[in-house]
Amino acid sequence: MSARTHRLPADAPKGLGGAIDRSRPVSFRLNGRTVSGFEGDSVFSALLASGVDILGSHLGQRIGLTRAAAPAIARADAIDPVDALPMERTPVTEGADYVTQAPRQRLAWDVVMLRGRTLGLDLDNSRALERPWLAADGRPGAADDLAIVGGGVAGLSAALTAARAGLSVALFEASAYLGGHSGLFGTQDSEERPEDAMARLSAEVTANPAVTVFLDAEVVSVRAGLLRAHRVSVEDGVARGEMIDVPAARIILATGAEERLPLFAGNRLPGVMGALESYELASRFGIWPGRSLAVATSGNCAYRLGTLARDNEIAVTAIIDARPGPSSRFIDFAKAYGIRQMTGRVPQEVRTNRSAKLLEIDIGDEMPITAERLIVSGSWQPDLKLWHIAGGPSIWNEAHQRIEAVGGIEGIALAGSAAGYFTRQGCIQSGADAVDRLLGRKRRPFADPVIDPLYETPDSALADLGERETNAITYLDGGGALLTRPSLPPRRWYDRFRTRSEPELPALSEASQSLTLGTIAAGVTLGLVPRDSAGFVAQERVTIIPLTVEAPSEKGPAEAAVTEGTIPKYLENRFGADAVLTIIEAEDGRRLGPGALIFGDLDNSDPMAAVGVVLRSTTTSIEALISASAAQGSLYARDHGQSVAVTPVRSVKTGSA
């Protein structure tokens, strides 16, 4: 895959690239390199379109640039770290000059030989993919009757239902466009085309004066009555970010579902990308890296990408399906295109040559499949991060192989895929139902009409592939934590005389980083997280960004103001009834990330022995919830596997979320 433009032509079939205006070219600079794009691009999409698809190197392996793993950028003249911007949410502007906020590799072969393709980041540095804007204070925003997180069909339906009920609505969407991801999943009999449904609902919401839409606005924290969002907007030709706190009497989380990363060696090499992101890049920005393609899937929607590729004269070498003998209308379409289909197989390892031009996909029993690009499609995990931050409980659903929400939170409701619905009809109707629930109105029954398995084989999770002797690394999800699958310990000579019933793998709950839902779901699959504990681990190990109100400091600027804040409900009594919110300082001056556990001694192997946890880290202070009795002795924070001595500065009384 050589460095070249990855943009499909303007006359590409299927109306691809609808979010960009090709008549309005834009150029900007990143790390001194000039990058070209079009009006409507983000910095991230313009980079991919220009042939930059390598993020950097981690543990000696190249890592692909994706939306979930992209570095923070900042204007070259920016001073405050919190002014950094997410490249995937930053619109391109003419003449902008940016630098990446991450350490770069020094004199690496990749940086020299793949200069046109790589950002050259040193991903072995644990801070490489930090998001500095999370430390920014929130600016008070206007209060609304209802805040909705997510601009897909469920969120749009909820907004229209609430507006018709006379409510003022604030709708937050992390991307630059409304509509969501329904286009990937096609249509069922008698339904309107997903693109038509998304366009219709988006137009109605945009035209409704009762609804205020915030685009490029990622909600990072929520509790009953209040949410915090980081928004990127362009003023006078300059992209800027701001954190806003929006009071809302009621909140709907229509955050959708995340595509899980299938588990195989080499699953994050450049050229490996999820089906959902691949579809969005093509449909929104007209981006399609490479001229040959293989698909590895355990679901039906990825077959659509195979036919879409053939429509655009991309060679499809094979569609590899983990399910034996699957059936689907999408599979029938792929057969009509003459695409080779291989069922009952999974990738066991993906390799790339030194120049990273081609991928070799090893499926075990046949010659490796070769392609410039591999699209992978695992199972779908409801996005419950904000639900957990707000204190919502969850459990592992064995039938669906995923974490699902249970119970409720006063003033907060789930809708759409986040609430567990599978179909577009079910998601749209669930948005209206969420409004009825919050208003205490009579709820109307509605259907989530999943196609009978006799006619369409349900999606499933890719199976555990076992441990292989390979230099390629298996990552647990596609995010910025870069957590890898633990390796089995080396076999000793006498192991051949005994049988081990279970591999000796460390508990994933002991990882120093905060965990994503995809990581926890992968941990359940691999036996690193007990099924019965998955919901509790998800609650405790998601990134914690509490919503707080600053209290003025009486000790001058040398000591940071203490935050008189709220504590997530799931942390109530976690460290005893006497736990207090405490400002701490790290002995070596480092900034500890949210979720870092605090211990009373150097032994940090048992997470249940922790005496506290970091809640929030800003440029001036580190706030932690610590047992008052333990705070009188020595304290050590676990930060990326290291024990770091910390000292309490001052404490205040806490409140509950």
PDB file of N, CA and C in Angstrom, residues 163-224:
ATOM      1  N   ALA A 163     -39.474  17.656  21.506  1.00  0.00           N
ATOM      2  CA  ALA A 163     -39.844  18.983  21.001  1.00  0.00           C
ATOM      3  C   ALA A 163     -41.353  19.091  20.813  1.00  0.00           C
ATOM      4  N   ARG A 164     -41.974  18.025  20.327  1.00  0.00           N
ATOM      5  CA  ARG A 164     -43.433  18.041  20.161  1.00  0.00           C
ATOM      6  C   ARG A 164     -44.152  18.103  21.505  1.00  0.00           C
ATOM      7  N   ALA A 165     -43.454  17.641  22.572  1.00  0.00           N
ATOM      8  CA  ALA A 165     -44.046  17.695  23.910  1.00  0.00           C
ATOM      9  C   ALA A 165     -43.803  19.045  24.584  1.00  0.00           C
ATOM     10  N   GLY A 166     -43.180  19.976  23.862  1.00  0.00           N
ATOM     11  CA  GLY A 166     -42.960  21.309  24.398  1.00  0.00           C
ATOM     12  C   GLY A 166     -41.680  21.490  25.186  1.00  0.00           C
ATOM     13  N   LEU A 167     -40.741  20.526  25.096  1.00  0.00           N
ATOM     14  CA  LEU A 167     -39.482  20.623  25.829  1.00  0.00           C
ATOM     15  C   LEU A 167     -38.421  21.333  24.990  1.00  0.00           C
ATOM     16  N   SER A 168     -37.514  22.032  25.656  1.00  0.00           N
ATOM     17  CA  SER A 168     -36.312  22.533  25.001  1.00  0.00           C
ATOM     18  C   SER A 168     -35.263  21.435  25.047  1.00  0.00           C
ATOM     19  N   VAL A 169     -34.565  21.214  23.925  1.00  0.00           N
ATOM     20  CA  VAL A 169     -33.693  20.049  23.779  1.00  0.00           C
ATOM     21  C   VAL A 169     -32.301  20.495  23.344  1.00  0.00           C
ATOM     22  N   ALA A 170     -31.279  19.928  23.970  1.00  0.00           N
ATOM     23  CA  ALA A 170     -29.897  20.063  23.516  1.00  0.00           C
ATOM     24  C   ALA A 170     -29.431  18.690  23.041  1.00  0.00           C
ATOM     25  N   LEU A 171     -29.010  18.603  21.777  1.00  0.00           N
ATOM     26  CA  LEU A 171     -28.600  17.333  21.178  1.00  0.00           C
ATOM     27  C   LEU A 171     -27.098  17.386  20.899  1.00  0.00           C
ATOM     28  N   PHE A 172     -26.350  16.432  21.463  1.00  0.00           N
ATOM     29  CA  PHE A 172     -24.890  16.400  21.325  1.00  0.00           C
ATOM     30  C   PHE A 172     -24.487  15.222  20.446  1.00  0.00           C
ATOM     31  N   GLU A 173     -23.705  15.529  19.403  1.00  0.00           N
ATOM     32  CA  GLU A 173     -23.204  14.503  18.496  1.00  0.00           C
ATOM     33  C   GLU A 173     -21.692  14.675  18.353  1.00  0.00           C
ATOM     34  N   ALA A 174     -20.931  13.582  18.579  1.00  0.00           N
ATOM     35  CA  ALA A 174     -19.474  13.665  18.580  1.00  0.00           C
ATOM     36  C   ALA A 174     -18.887  13.874  17.192  1.00  0.00           C
ATOM     37  N   SER A 175     -19.600  13.498  16.145  1.00  0.00           N
ATOM     38  CA  SER A 175     -19.089  13.684  14.787  1.00  0.00           C
ATOM     39  C   SER A 175     -19.612  14.993  14.211  1.00  0.00           C
ATOM     40  N   ALA A 176     -19.294  15.228  12.956  1.00  0.00           N
ATOM     41  CA  ALA A 176     -19.682  16.486  12.317  1.00  0.00           C
ATOM     42  C   ALA A 176     -21.026  16.397  11.616  1.00  0.00           C
ATOM     43  N   TYR A 177     -21.740  15.289  11.776  1.00  0.00           N
ATOM     44  CA  TYR A 177     -22.983  15.116  11.038  1.00  0.00           C
ATOM     45  C   TYR A 177     -23.971  14.284  11.853  1.00  0.00           C
ATOM     46  N   LEU A 178     -25.237  14.501  11.592  1.00  0.00           N
ATOM     47  CA  LEU A 178     -26.303  13.738  12.232  1.00  0.00           C
ATOM     48  C   LEU A 178     -26.651  12.513  11.380  1.00  0.00           C
ATOM     49  N   GLY A 179     -27.312  11.567  11.995  1.00  0.00           N
ATOM     50  CA  GLY A 179     -27.820  10.417  11.243  1.00  0.00           C
ATOM     51  C   GLY A 179     -27.364   9.079  11.767  1.00  0.00           C
ATOM     52  N   GLY A 180     -26.134   9.023  12.279  1.00  0.00           N
ATOM     53  CA  GLY A 180     -25.652   7.775  12.842  1.00  0.00           C
ATOM     54  C   GLY A 180     -25.183   6.780  11.810  1.00  0.00           C
ATOM     55  N   HIS A 181     -25.293   5.495  12.146  1.00  0.00           N
ATOM     56  CA  HIS A 181     -24.631   4.438  11.384  1.00  0.00           C
ATOM     57  C   HIS A 181     -25.597   3.460  10.721  1.00  0.00           C
ATOM     58  N   SER A 182     -26.859   3.824  10.615  1.00  0.00           N
ATOM     59  CA  SER A 182     -27.839   2.878  10.072  1.00  0.00           C
ATOM     60  C   SER A 182     -27.520   2.447   8.651  1.00  0.00           C
ATOM     61  N   GLY A 183     -26.817   3.298   7.923  1.00  0.00           N
ATOM     62  CA  GLY A 183     -26.526   2.974   6.533  1.00  0.00           C
ATOM     63  C   GLY A 183     -25.741   1.697   6.363  1.00  0.00           C
ATOM     64  N   LEU A 184     -24.943   1.327   7.365  1.00  0.00           N
ATOM     65  CA  LEU A 184     -24.146   0.107   7.251  1.00  0.00           C
ATOM     66  C   LEU A 184     -25.021  -1.139   7.279  1.00  0.00           C
ATOM     67  N   PHE A 185     -26.177  -1.073   7.928  1.00  0.00           N
ATOM     68  CA  PHE A 185     -26.956  -2.268   8.199  1.00  0.00           C
ATOM     69  C   PHE A 185     -28.084  -2.520   7.196  1.00  0.00           C
ATOM     70  N   GLY A 186     -28.212  -1.655   6.189  1.00  0.00           N
ATOM     71  CA  GLY A 186     -29.187  -1.902   5.147  1.00  0.00           C
ATOM     72  C   GLY A 186     -30.621  -1.755   5.617  1.00  0.00           C
ATOM     73  N   THR A 187     -31.535  -2.344   4.871  1.00  0.00           N
ATOM     74  CA  THR A 187     -32.958  -2.178   5.143  1.00  0.00           C
ATOM     75  C   THR A 187     -33.664  -3.520   5.125  1.00  0.00           C
ATOM     76  N   GLN A 188     -34.790  -3.593   5.802  1.00  0.00           N
ATOM     77  CA  GLN A 188     -35.641  -4.770   5.759  1.00  0.00           C
ATOM     78  C   GLN A 188     -36.852  -4.475   4.880  1.00  0.00           C
ATOM     79  N   ASP A 189     -37.625  -5.508   4.631  1.00  0.00           N
ATOM     80  CA  ASP A 189     -38.800  -5.364   3.772  1.00  0.00           C
ATOM     81  C   ASP A 189     -39.712  -4.262   4.291  1.00  0.00           C
ATOM     82  N   SER A 190     -40.192  -3.425   3.392  1.00  0.00           N
ATOM     83  CA  SER A 190     -41.148  -2.347   3.633  1.00  0.00           C
ATOM     84  C   SER A 190     -40.538  -1.138   4.345  1.00  0.00           C
ATOM     85  N   GLU A 191     -39.267  -1.186   4.712  1.00  0.00           N
ATOM     86  CA  GLU A 191     -38.628  -0.031   5.343  1.00  0.00           C
ATOM     87  C   GLU A 191     -38.115   0.936   4.275  1.00  0.00           C
ATOM     88  N   GLU A 192     -38.057   2.219   4.614  1.00  0.00           N
ATOM     89  CA  GLU A 192     -37.401   3.169   3.732  1.00  0.00           C
ATOM     90  C   GLU A 192     -35.898   2.957   3.804  1.00  0.00           C
ATOM     91  N   ARG A 193     -35.178   3.403   2.790  1.00  0.00           N
ATOM     92  CA  ARG A 193     -33.728   3.261   2.777  1.00  0.00           C
ATOM     93  C   ARG A 193     -33.139   3.945   4.009  1.00  0.00           C
ATOM     94  N   PRO A 194     -32.099   3.349   4.632  1.00  0.00           N
ATOM     95  CA  PRO A 194     -31.523   3.968   5.833  1.00  0.00           C
ATOM     96  C   PRO A 194     -31.027   5.383   5.573  1.00  0.00           C
ATOM     97  N   GLU A 195     -30.447   5.608   4.390  1.00  0.00           N
ATOM     98  CA  GLU A 195     -29.960   6.950   4.073  1.00  0.00           C
ATOM     99  C   GLU A 195     -31.108   7.949   4.029  1.00  0.00           C
ATOM    100  N   ASP A 196     -32.259   7.510   3.515  1.00  0.00           N
ATOM    101  CA  ASP A 196     -33.424   8.397   3.457  1.00  0.00           C
ATOM    102  C   ASP A 196     -33.963   8.676   4.856  1.00  0.00           C
ATOM    103  N   ALA A 197     -34.009   7.634   5.698  1.00  0.00           N
ATOM    104  CA  ALA A 197     -34.501   7.819   7.063  1.00  0.00           C
ATOM    105  C   ALA A 197     -33.592   8.763   7.840  1.00  0.00           C
ATOM    106  N   MET A 198     -32.277   8.584   7.707  1.00  0.00           N
ATOM    107  CA  MET A 198     -31.336   9.448   8.418  1.00  0.00           C
ATOM    108  C   MET A 198     -31.451  10.890   7.940  1.00  0.00           C
ATOM    109  N   ALA A 199     -31.561  11.085   6.619  1.00  0.00           N
ATOM    110  CA  ALA A 199     -31.664  12.435   6.071  1.00  0.00           C
ATOM    111  C   ALA A 199     -32.968  13.106   6.498  1.00  0.00           C
ATOM    112  N   ARG A 200     -34.057  12.338   6.496  1.00  0.00           N
ATOM    113  CA  ARG A 200     -35.353  12.909   6.875  1.00  0.00           C
ATOM    114  C   ARG A 200     -35.353  13.350   8.334  1.00  0.00           C
ATOM    115  N   LEU A 201     -34.923  12.463   9.226  1.00  0.00           N
ATOM    116  CA  LEU A 201     -34.906  12.794  10.645  1.00  0.00           C
ATOM    117  C   LEU A 201     -33.937  13.945  10.934  1.00  0.00           C
ATOM    118  N   SER A 202     -32.787  13.942  10.274  1.00  0.00           N
ATOM    119  CA  SER A 202     -31.797  15.007  10.488  1.00  0.00           C
ATOM    120  C   SER A 202     -32.352  16.358  10.074  1.00  0.00           C
ATOM    121  N   ALA A 203     -33.033  16.389   8.926  1.00  0.00           N
ATOM    122  CA  ALA A 203     -33.604  17.651   8.446  1.00  0.00           C
ATOM    123  C   ALA A 203     -34.687  18.162   9.387  1.00  0.00           C
ATOM    124  N   GLU A 204     -35.533  17.255   9.895  1.00  0.00           N
ATOM    125  CA  GLU A 204     -36.603  17.670  10.811  1.00  0.00           C
ATOM    126  C   GLU A 204     -36.032  18.230  12.111  1.00  0.00           C
ATOM    127  N   VAL A 205     -34.981  17.593  12.628  1.00  0.00           N
ATOM    128  CA  VAL A 205     -34.375  18.058  13.872  1.00  0.00           C
ATOM    129  C   VAL A 205     -33.701  19.412  13.660  1.00  0.00           C
ATOM    130  N   THR A 206     -32.952  19.546  12.582  1.00  0.00           N
ATOM    131  CA  THR A 206     -32.241  20.792  12.309  1.00  0.00           C
ATOM    132  C   THR A 206     -33.212  21.957  12.145  1.00  0.00           C
ATOM    133  N   ALA A 207     -34.371  21.696  11.575  1.00  0.00           N
ATOM    134  CA  ALA A 207     -35.335  22.762  11.322  1.00  0.00           C
ATOM    135  C   ALA A 207     -36.206  23.084  12.532  1.00  0.00           C
ATOM    136  N   ASN A 208     -36.132  22.267  13.584  1.00  0.00           N
ATOM    137  CA  ASN A 208     -37.009  22.476  14.750  1.00  0.00           C
ATOM    138  C   ASN A 208     -36.387  23.489  15.705  1.00  0.00           C
ATOM    139  N   PRO A 209     -37.031  24.628  15.960  1.00  0.00           N
ATOM    140  CA  PRO A 209     -36.436  25.673  16.813  1.00  0.00           C
ATOM    141  C   PRO A 209     -36.283  25.268  18.272  1.00  0.00           C
ATOM    142  N   ALA A 210     -36.967  24.206  18.690  1.00  0.00           N
ATOM    143  CA  ALA A 210     -36.860  23.774  20.086  1.00  0.00           C
ATOM    144  C   ALA A 210     -35.614  22.939  20.343  1.00  0.00           C
ATOM    145  N   VAL A 211     -34.901  22.552  19.262  1.00  0.00           N
ATOM    146  CA  VAL A 211     -33.734  21.678  19.394  1.00  0.00           C
ATOM    147  C   VAL A 211     -32.468  22.456  19.037  1.00  0.00           C
ATOM    148  N   THR A 212     -31.513  22.488  19.947  1.00  0.00           N
ATOM    149  CA  THR A 212     -30.195  23.060  19.694  1.00  0.00           C
ATOM    150  C   THR A 212     -29.216  21.918  19.468  1.00  0.00           C
ATOM    151  N   VAL A 213     -28.572  21.906  18.297  1.00  0.00           N
ATOM    152  CA  VAL A 213     -27.673  20.808  17.934  1.00  0.00           C
ATOM    153  C   VAL A 213     -26.224  21.237  18.144  1.00  0.00           C
ATOM    154  N   PHE A 214     -25.463  20.405  18.835  1.00  0.00           N
ATOM    155  CA  PHE A 214     -24.029  20.617  19.026  1.00  0.00           C
ATOM    156  C   PHE A 214     -23.291  19.505  18.286  1.00  0.00           C
ATOM    157  N   LEU A 215     -22.606  19.852  17.197  1.00  0.00           N
ATOM    158  CA  LEU A 215     -21.823  18.881  16.440  1.00  0.00           C
ATOM    159  C   LEU A 215     -20.359  18.945  16.870  1.00  0.00           C
ATOM    160  N   ASP A 216     -19.614  17.900  16.540  1.00  0.00           N
ATOM    161  CA  ASP A 216     -18.213  17.788  16.981  1.00  0.00           C
ATOM    162  C   ASP A 216     -18.129  17.996  18.486  1.00  0.00           C
ATOM    163  N   ALA A 217     -19.120  17.512  19.209  1.00  0.00           N
ATOM    164  CA  ALA A 217     -19.223  17.710  20.655  1.00  0.00           C
ATOM    165  C   ALA A 217     -19.310  16.349  21.338  1.00  0.00           C
ATOM    166  N   GLU A 218     -18.237  15.943  21.984  1.00  0.00           N
ATOM    167  CA  GLU A 218     -18.194  14.659  22.677  1.00  0.00           C
ATOM    168  C   GLU A 218     -18.538  14.859  24.146  1.00  0.00           C
ATOM    169  N   VAL A 219     -19.573  14.191  24.605  1.00  0.00           N
ATOM    170  CA  VAL A 219     -19.921  14.237  26.023  1.00  0.00           C
ATOM    171  C   VAL A 219     -18.963  13.313  26.765  1.00  0.00           C
ATOM    172  N   VAL A 220     -18.255  13.862  27.754  1.00  0.00           N
ATOM    173  CA  VAL A 220     -17.215  13.111  28.449  1.00  0.00           C
ATOM    174  C   VAL A 220     -17.624  12.697  29.851  1.00  0.00           C
ATOM    175  N   SER A 221     -18.694  13.290  30.393  1.00  0.00           N
ATOM    176  CA  SER A 221     -19.144  12.915  31.725  1.00  0.00           C
ATOM    177  C   SER A 221     -20.609  13.300  31.888  1.00  0.00           C
ATOM    178  N   VAL A 222     -21.291  12.567  32.756  1.00  0.00           N
ATOM    179  CA  VAL A 222     -22.714  12.828  32.961  1.00  0.00           C
ATOM    180  C   VAL A 222     -23.116  12.366  34.351  1.00  0.00           C
ATOM    181  N   ARG A 223     -24.015  13.089  34.949  1.00  0.00           N
ATOM    182  CA  ARG A 223     -24.723  12.655  36.145  1.00  0.00           C
ATOM    183  C   ARG A 223     -26.128  13.224  36.053  1.00  0.00           C
ATOM    184  N   ALA A 224     -27.012  12.778  36.908  1.00  0.00           N
ATOM    185  CA  ALA A 224     -28.391  13.254  36.863  1.00  0.00           C
ATOM    186  C   ALA A 224     -28.418  14.777  36.961  1.00  0.00           C
TER     187      ALA A 224
END
